[in-house]
PDB file of C-alpha atoms in Angstrom:
ATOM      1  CA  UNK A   1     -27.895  43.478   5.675  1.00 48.00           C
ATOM      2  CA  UNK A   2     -27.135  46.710   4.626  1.00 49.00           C
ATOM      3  CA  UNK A   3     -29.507  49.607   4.777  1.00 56.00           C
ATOM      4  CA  UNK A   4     -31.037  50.797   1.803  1.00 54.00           C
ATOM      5  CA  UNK A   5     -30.873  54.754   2.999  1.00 66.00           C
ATOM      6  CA  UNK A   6     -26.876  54.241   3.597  1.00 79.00           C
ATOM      7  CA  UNK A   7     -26.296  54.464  -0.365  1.00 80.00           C
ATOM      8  CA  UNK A   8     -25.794  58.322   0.219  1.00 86.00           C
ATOM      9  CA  UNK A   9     -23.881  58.121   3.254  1.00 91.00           C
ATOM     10  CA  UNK A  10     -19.765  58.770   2.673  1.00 94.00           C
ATOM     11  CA  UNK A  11     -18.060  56.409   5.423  1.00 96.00           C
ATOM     12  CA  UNK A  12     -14.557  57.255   6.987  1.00 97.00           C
ATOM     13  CA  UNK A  13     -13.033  54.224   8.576  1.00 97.00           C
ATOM     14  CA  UNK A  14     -10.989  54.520  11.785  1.00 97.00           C
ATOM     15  CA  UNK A  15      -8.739  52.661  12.955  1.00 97.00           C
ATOM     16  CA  UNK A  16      -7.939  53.766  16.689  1.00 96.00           C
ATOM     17  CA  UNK A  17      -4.634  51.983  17.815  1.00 93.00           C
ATOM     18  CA  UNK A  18      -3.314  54.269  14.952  1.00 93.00           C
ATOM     19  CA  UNK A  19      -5.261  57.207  14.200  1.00 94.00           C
ATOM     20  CA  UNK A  20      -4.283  59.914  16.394  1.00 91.00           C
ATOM     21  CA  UNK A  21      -2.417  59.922  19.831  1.00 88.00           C
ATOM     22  CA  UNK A  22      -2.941  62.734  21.887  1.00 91.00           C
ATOM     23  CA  UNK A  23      -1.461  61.846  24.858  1.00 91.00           C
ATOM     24  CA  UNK A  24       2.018  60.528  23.446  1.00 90.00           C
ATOM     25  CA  UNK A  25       1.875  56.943  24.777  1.00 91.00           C
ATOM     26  CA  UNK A  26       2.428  55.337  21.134  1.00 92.00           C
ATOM     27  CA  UNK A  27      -1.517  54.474  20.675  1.00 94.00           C
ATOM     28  CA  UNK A  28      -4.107  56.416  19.297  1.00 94.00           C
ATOM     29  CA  UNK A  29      -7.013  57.293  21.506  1.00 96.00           C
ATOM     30  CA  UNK A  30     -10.616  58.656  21.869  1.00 98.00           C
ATOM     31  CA  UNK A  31      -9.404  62.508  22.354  1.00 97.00           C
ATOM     32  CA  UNK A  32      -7.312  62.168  19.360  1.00 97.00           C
ATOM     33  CA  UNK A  33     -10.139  61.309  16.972  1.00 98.00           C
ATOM     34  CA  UNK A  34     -11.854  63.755  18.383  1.00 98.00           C
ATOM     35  CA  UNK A  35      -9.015  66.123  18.073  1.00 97.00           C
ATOM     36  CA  UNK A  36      -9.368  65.460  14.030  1.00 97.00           C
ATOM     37  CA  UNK A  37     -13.323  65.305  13.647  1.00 98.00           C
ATOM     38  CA  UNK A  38     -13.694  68.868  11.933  1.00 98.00           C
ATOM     39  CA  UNK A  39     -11.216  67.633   9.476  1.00 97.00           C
ATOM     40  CA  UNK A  40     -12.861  64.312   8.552  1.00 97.00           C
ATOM     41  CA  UNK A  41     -16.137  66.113   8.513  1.00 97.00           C
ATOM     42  CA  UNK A  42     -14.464  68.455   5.849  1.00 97.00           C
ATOM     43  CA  UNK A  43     -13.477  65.786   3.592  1.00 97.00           C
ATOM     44  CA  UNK A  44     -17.000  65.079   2.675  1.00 97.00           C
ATOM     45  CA  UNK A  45     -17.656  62.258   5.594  1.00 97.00           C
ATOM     46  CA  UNK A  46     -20.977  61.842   6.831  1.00 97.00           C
ATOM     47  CA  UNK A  47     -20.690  58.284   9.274  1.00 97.00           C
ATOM     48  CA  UNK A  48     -17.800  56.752  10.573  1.00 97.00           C
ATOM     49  CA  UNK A  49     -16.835  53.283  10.826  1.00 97.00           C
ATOM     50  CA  UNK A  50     -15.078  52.897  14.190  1.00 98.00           C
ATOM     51  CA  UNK A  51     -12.881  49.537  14.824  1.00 97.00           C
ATOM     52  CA  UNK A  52     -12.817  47.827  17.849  1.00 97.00           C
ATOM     53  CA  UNK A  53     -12.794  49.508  20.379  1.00 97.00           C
ATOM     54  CA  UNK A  54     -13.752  47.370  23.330  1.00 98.00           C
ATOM     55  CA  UNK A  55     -11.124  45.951  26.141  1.00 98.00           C
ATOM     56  CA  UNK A  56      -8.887  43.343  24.751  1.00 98.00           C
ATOM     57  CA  UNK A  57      -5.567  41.910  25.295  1.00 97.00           C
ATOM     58  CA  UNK A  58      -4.717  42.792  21.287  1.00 97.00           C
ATOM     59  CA  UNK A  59      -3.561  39.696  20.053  1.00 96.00           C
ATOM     60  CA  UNK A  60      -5.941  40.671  16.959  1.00 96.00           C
ATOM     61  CA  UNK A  61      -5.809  43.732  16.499  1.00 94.00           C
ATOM     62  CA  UNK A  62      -8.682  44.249  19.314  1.00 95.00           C
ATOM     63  CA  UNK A  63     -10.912  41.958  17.557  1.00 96.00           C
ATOM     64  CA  UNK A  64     -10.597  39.345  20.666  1.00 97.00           C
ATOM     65  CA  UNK A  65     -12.962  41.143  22.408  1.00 98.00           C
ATOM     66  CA  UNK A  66     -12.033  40.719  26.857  1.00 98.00           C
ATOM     67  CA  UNK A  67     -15.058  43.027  27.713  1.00 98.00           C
ATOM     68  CA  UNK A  68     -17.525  44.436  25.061  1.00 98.00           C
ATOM     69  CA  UNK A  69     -19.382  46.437  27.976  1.00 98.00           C
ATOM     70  CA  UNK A  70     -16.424  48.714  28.267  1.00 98.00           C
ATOM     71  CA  UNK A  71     -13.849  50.464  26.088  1.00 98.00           C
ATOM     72  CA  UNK A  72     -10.051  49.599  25.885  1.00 98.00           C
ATOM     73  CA  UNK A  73      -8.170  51.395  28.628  1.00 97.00           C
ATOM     74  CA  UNK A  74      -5.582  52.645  25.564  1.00 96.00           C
ATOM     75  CA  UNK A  75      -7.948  54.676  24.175  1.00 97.00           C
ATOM     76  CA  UNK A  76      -9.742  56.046  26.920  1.00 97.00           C
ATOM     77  CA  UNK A  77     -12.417  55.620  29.544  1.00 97.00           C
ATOM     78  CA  UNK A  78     -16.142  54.940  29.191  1.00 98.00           C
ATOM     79  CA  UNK A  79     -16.974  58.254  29.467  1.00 98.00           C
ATOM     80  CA  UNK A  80     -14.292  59.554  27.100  1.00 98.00           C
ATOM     81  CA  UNK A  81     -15.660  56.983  23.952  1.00 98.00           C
ATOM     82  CA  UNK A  82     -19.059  58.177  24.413  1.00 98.00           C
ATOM     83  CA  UNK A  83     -18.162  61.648  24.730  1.00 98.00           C
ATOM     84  CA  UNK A  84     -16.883  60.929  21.131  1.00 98.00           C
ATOM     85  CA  UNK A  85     -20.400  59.832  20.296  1.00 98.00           C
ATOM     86  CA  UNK A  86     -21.407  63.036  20.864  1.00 98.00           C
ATOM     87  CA  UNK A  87     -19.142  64.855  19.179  1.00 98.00           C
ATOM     88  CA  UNK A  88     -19.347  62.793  16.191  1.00 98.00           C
ATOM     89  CA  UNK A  89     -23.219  63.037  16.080  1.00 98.00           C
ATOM     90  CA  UNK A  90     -22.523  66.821  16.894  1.00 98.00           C
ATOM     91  CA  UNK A  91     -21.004  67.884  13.549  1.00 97.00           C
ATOM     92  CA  UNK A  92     -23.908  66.081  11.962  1.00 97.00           C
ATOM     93  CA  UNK A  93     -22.009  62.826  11.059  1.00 97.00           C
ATOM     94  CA  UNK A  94     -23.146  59.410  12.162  1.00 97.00           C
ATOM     95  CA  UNK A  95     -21.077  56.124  14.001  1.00 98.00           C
ATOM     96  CA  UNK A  96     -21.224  52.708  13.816  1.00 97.00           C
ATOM     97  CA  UNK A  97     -18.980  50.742  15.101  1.00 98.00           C
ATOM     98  CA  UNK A  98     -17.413  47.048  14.842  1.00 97.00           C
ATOM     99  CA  UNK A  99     -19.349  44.131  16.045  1.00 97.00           C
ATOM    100  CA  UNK A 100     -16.976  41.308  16.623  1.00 97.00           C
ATOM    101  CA  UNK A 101     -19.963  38.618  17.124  1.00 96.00           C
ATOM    102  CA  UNK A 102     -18.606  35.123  16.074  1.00 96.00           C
ATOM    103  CA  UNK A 103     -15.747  34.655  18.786  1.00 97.00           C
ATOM    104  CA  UNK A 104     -14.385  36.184  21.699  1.00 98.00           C
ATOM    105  CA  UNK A 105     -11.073  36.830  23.431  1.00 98.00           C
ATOM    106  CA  UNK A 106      -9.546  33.803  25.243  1.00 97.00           C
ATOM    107  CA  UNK A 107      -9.749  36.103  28.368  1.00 98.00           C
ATOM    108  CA  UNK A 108     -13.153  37.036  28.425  1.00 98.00           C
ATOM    109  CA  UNK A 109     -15.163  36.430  31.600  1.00 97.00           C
ATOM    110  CA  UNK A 110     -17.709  34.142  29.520  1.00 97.00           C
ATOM    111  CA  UNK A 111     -15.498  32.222  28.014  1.00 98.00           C
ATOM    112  CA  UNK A 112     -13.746  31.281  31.303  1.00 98.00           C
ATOM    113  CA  UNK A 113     -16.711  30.502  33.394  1.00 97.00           C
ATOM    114  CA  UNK A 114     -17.057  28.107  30.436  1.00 97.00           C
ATOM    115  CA  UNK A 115     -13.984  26.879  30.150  1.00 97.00           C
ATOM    116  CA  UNK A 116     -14.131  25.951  34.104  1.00 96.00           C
ATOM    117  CA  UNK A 117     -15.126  21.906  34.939  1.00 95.00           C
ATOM    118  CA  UNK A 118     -18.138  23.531  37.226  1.00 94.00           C
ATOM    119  CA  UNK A 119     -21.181  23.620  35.559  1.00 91.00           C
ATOM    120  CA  UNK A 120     -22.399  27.289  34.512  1.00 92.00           C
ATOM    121  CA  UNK A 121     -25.248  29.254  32.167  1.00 94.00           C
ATOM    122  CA  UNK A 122     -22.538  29.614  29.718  1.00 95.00           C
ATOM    123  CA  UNK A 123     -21.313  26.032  29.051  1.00 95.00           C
ATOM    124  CA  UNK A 124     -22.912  25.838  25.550  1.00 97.00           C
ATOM    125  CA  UNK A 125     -22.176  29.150  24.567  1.00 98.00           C
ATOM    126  CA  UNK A 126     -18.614  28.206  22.930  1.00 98.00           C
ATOM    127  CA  UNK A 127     -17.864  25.198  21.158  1.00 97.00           C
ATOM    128  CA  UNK A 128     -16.649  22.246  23.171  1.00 96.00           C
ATOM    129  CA  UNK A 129     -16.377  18.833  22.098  1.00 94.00           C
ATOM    130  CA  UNK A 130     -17.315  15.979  24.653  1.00 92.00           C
ATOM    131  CA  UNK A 131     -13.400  15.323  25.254  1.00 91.00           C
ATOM    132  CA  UNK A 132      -9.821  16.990  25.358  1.00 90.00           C
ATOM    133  CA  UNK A 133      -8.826  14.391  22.541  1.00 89.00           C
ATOM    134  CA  UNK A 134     -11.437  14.324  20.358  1.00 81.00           C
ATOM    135  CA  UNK A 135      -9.839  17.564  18.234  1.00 76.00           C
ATOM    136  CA  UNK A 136     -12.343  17.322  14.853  1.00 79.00           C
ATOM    137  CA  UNK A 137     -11.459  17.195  11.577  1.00 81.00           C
ATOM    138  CA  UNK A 138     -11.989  20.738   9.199  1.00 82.00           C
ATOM    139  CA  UNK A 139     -12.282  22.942  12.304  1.00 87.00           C
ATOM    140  CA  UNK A 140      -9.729  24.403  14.964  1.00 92.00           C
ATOM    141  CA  UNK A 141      -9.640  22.888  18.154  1.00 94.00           C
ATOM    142  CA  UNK A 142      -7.397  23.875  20.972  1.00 94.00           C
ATOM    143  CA  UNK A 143      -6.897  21.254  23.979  1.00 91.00           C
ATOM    144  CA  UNK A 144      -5.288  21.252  27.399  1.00 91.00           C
ATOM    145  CA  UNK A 145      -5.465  24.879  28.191  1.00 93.00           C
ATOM    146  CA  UNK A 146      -8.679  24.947  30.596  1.00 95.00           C
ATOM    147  CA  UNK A 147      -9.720  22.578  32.873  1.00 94.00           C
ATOM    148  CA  UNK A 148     -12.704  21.652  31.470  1.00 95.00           C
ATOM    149  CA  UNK A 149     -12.874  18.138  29.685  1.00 94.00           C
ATOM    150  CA  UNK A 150     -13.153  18.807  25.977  1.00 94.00           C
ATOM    151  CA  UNK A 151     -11.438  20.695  23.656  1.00 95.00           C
ATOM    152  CA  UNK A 152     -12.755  24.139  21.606  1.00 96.00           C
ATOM    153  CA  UNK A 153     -13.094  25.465  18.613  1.00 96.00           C
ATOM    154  CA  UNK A 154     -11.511  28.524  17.670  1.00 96.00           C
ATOM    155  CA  UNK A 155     -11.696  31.378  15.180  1.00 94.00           C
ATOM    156  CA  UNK A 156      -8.450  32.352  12.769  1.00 91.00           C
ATOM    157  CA  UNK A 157      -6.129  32.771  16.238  1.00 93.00           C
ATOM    158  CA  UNK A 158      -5.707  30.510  19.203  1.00 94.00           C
ATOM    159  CA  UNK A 159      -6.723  33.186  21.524  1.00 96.00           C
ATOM    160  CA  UNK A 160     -10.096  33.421  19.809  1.00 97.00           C
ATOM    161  CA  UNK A 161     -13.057  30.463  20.606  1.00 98.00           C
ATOM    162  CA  UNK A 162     -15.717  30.427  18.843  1.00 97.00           C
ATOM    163  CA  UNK A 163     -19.386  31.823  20.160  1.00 98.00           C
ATOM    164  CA  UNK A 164     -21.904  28.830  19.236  1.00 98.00           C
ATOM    165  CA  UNK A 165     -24.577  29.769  17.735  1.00 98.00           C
ATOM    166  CA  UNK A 166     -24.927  26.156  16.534  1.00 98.00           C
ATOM    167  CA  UNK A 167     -24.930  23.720  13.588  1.00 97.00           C
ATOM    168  CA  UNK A 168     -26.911  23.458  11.034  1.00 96.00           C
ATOM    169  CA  UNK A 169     -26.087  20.041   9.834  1.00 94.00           C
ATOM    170  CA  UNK A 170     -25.017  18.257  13.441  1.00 94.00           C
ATOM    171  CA  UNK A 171     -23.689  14.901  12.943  1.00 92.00           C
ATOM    172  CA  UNK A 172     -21.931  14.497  16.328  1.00 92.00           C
ATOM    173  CA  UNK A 173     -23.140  14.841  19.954  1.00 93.00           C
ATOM    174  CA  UNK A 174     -21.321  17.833  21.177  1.00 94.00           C
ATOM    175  CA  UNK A 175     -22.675  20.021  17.680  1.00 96.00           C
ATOM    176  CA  UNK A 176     -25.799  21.621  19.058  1.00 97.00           C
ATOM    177  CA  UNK A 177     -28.486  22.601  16.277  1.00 98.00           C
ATOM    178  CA  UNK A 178     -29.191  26.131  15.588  1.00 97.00           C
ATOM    179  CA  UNK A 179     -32.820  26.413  16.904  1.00 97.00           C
ATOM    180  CA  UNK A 180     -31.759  24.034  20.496  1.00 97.00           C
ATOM    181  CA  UNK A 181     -32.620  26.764  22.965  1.00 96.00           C
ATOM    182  CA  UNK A 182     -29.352  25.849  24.790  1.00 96.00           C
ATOM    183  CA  UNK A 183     -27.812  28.139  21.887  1.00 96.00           C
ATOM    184  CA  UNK A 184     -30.335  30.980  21.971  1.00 97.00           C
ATOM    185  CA  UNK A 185     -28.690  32.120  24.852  1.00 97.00           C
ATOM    186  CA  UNK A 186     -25.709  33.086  22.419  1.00 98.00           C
ATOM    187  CA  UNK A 187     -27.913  35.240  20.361  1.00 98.00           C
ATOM    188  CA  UNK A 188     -29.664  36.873  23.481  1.00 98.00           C
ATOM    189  CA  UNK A 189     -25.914  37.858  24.697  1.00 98.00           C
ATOM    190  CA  UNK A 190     -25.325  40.065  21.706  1.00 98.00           C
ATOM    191  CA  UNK A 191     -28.557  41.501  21.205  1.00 98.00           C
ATOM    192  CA  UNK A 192     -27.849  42.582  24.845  1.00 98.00           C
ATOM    193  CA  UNK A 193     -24.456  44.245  23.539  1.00 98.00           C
ATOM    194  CA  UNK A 194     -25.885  46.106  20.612  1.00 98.00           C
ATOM    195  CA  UNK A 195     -28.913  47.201  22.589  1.00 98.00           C
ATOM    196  CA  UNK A 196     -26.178  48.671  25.397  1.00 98.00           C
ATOM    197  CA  UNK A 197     -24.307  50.454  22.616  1.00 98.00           C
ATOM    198  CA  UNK A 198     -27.967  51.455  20.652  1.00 98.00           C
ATOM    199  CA  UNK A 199     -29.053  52.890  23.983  1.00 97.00           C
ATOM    200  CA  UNK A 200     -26.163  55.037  24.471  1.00 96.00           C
ATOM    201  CA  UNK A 201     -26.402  57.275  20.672  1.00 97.00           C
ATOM    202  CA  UNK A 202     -24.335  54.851  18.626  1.00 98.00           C
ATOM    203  CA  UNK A 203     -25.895  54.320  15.539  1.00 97.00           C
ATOM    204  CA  UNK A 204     -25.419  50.790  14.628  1.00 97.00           C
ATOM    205  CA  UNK A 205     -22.944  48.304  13.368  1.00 97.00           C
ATOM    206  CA  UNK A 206     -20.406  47.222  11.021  1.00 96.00           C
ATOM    207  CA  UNK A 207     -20.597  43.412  11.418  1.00 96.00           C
ATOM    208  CA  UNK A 208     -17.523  41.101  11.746  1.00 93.00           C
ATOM    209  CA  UNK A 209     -17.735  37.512   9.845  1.00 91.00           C
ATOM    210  CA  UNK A 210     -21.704  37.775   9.796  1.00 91.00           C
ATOM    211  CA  UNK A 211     -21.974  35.130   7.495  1.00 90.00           C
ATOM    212  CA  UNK A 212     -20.156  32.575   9.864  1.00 90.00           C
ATOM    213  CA  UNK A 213     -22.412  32.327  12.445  1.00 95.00           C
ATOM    214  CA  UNK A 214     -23.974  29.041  12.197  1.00 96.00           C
ATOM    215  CA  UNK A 215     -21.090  26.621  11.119  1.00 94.00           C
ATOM    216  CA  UNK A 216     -20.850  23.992   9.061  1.00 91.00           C
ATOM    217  CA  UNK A 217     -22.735  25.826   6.385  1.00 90.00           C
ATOM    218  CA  UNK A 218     -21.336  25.795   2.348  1.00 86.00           C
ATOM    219  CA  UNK A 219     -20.383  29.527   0.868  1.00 83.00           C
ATOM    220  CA  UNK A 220     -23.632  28.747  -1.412  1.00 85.00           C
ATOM    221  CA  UNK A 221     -25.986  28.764   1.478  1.00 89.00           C
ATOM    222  CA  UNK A 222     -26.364  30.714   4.491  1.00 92.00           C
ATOM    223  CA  UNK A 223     -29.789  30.012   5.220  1.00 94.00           C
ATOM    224  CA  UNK A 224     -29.453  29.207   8.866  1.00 96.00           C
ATOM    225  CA  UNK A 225     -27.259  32.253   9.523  1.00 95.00           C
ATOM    226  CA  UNK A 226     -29.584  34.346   7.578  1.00 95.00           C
ATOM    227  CA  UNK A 227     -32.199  33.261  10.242  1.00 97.00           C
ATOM    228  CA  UNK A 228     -30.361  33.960  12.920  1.00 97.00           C
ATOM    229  CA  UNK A 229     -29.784  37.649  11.686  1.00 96.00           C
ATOM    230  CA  UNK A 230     -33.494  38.102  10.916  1.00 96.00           C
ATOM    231  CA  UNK A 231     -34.050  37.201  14.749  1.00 97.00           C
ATOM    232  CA  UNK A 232     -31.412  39.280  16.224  1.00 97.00           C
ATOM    233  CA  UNK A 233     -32.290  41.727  14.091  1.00 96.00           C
ATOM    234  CA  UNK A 234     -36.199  41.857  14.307  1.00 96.00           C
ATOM    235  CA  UNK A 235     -35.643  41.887  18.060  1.00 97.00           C
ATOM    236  CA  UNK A 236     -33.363  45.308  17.695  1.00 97.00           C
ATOM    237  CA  UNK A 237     -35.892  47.238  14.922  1.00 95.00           C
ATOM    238  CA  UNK A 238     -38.746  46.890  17.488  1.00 96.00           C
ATOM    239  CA  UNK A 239     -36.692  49.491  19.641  1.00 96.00           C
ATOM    240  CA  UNK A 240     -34.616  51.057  17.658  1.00 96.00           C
ATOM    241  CA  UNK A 241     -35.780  51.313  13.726  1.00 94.00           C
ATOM    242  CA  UNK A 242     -33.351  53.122  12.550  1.00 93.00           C
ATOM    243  CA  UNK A 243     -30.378  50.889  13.678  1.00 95.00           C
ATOM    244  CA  UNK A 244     -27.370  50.655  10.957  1.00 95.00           C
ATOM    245  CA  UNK A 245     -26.153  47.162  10.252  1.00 94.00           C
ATOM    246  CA  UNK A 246     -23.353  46.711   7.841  1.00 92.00           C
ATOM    247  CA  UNK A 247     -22.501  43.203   7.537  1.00 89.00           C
ATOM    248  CA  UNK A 248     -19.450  41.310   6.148  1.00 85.00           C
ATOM    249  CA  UNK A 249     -20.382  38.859   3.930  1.00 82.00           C
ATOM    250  CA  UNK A 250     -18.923  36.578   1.795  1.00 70.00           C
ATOM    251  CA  UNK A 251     -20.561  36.224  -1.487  1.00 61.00           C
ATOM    252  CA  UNK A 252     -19.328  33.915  -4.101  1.00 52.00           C
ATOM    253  CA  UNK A 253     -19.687  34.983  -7.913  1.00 45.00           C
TER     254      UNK A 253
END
């Protein structure tokens, strides 16, 4: 997934809870990096790789994502992270930033109105099983926290369900197949999120667990979440071409 014109490009990662506070509140912040652009810039770097910056309650590190329309109220405001778009793109340099696409913050407004026992658009976009006791074996399920019936699967932390972008192997009734429509919707939300981002100068995207999309897939073959990248994907390139994806993958020797 990553673009054959980026072999000349020098990346600088950033990590913004730590890089530079400017206003003395013990996090760094969007003013800060832009405080210390002409010195990355002088060091050679041509893109930077931003980390999460999006609104989260920071249980991970800001990779359980509350709000990916809008930026972490540590760092800044809206206007203030985009203003650092511009002076990144400014000095010549490019940004991508981090893509947290396989699971979201316990506290994000999708996950709750799935999580509730009324019926909503987003009931199939985590992973629930059909009850709060049925907790399957080789994933992790949490139970008993939301009221609807069933218990979800999460990713590394409690506070993080999973996004379902299906199954390509389902054996049970709860696992949804990858091509169902009622898991397209999953793939439509963050095509939405990178096209917000795209549309606003950011360059493109350094991709969190991309190769753990679709689950129950072996290390040897990613097929199905292959596909699903090629469709997310294809859909972006028709508007924007020149979109930067930089995936982490897993690749076994």
């Amino acid at each position: 997934m990553i673009n054959k014109n980026l072999k000349k490009e020098i990346f600088y990662e950033i990590y913004p809870n730590s890089f530079k506070d400017n206003n003395n509140d013990g996090y760094g912040d969007f003013q800060g990096i832009i405080e210390k652009l002409d010195y990355v810039k002088d060091l050679g770097v041509t893109a930077i790789w931003l980390n999460p910056h999006f609104d989260s309650p920071f249980k991970d590190g800001g990779y359980d994502v509350k709000d990916y329309f809008h930026a972490s109220k540590r760092f800044g405001t809206d206007e203030e992270f985009f203003k650092l778009v511009d002076e990144i793109h400014a000095r010549g340099m490019k940004i991508i930033i981090d893509l947290v696409c396989g699971h979201t913050s316990e506290e994000n407004e999708i996950f709750l109105k799935s999580a509730s026992p009324y019926p909503s658009e987003y009931d199939d976009m985590f992973i629930w099983s059909d009850n709060p006791w049925e907790v399957p074996q080789g994933y992790n399920f949490m139970r008993g926290r939301f009221d609807r019936h069933g218990s979800y699967m999460v990713n590394f932390f409690s506070t993080q369900p999973a996004l379902n972008y299906g199954f390509k192997n389902p054996i049970f009734p709860w696992q949804i197949h990858y091509k169902d429509e009622r898991v397209l919707k999953t793939r439509d939300y963050m095509v939405k999120v990178m096209e917000h981002y795209l549309s606003k100068g950011v360059d493109g995207f350094r991709v969190d667990m991309a190769d753990y999309l679709v689950k129950d897939e072996s290390h040897e073959d990613k097929s199905a979440s292959i596909e699903v990248w090629q469709d997310m994907i294809g859909r972006i390139r028709k508007n924007y071409p020149n979109a930067i994806f930089v995936s982490e993958w897993c690749k076994i020797q």
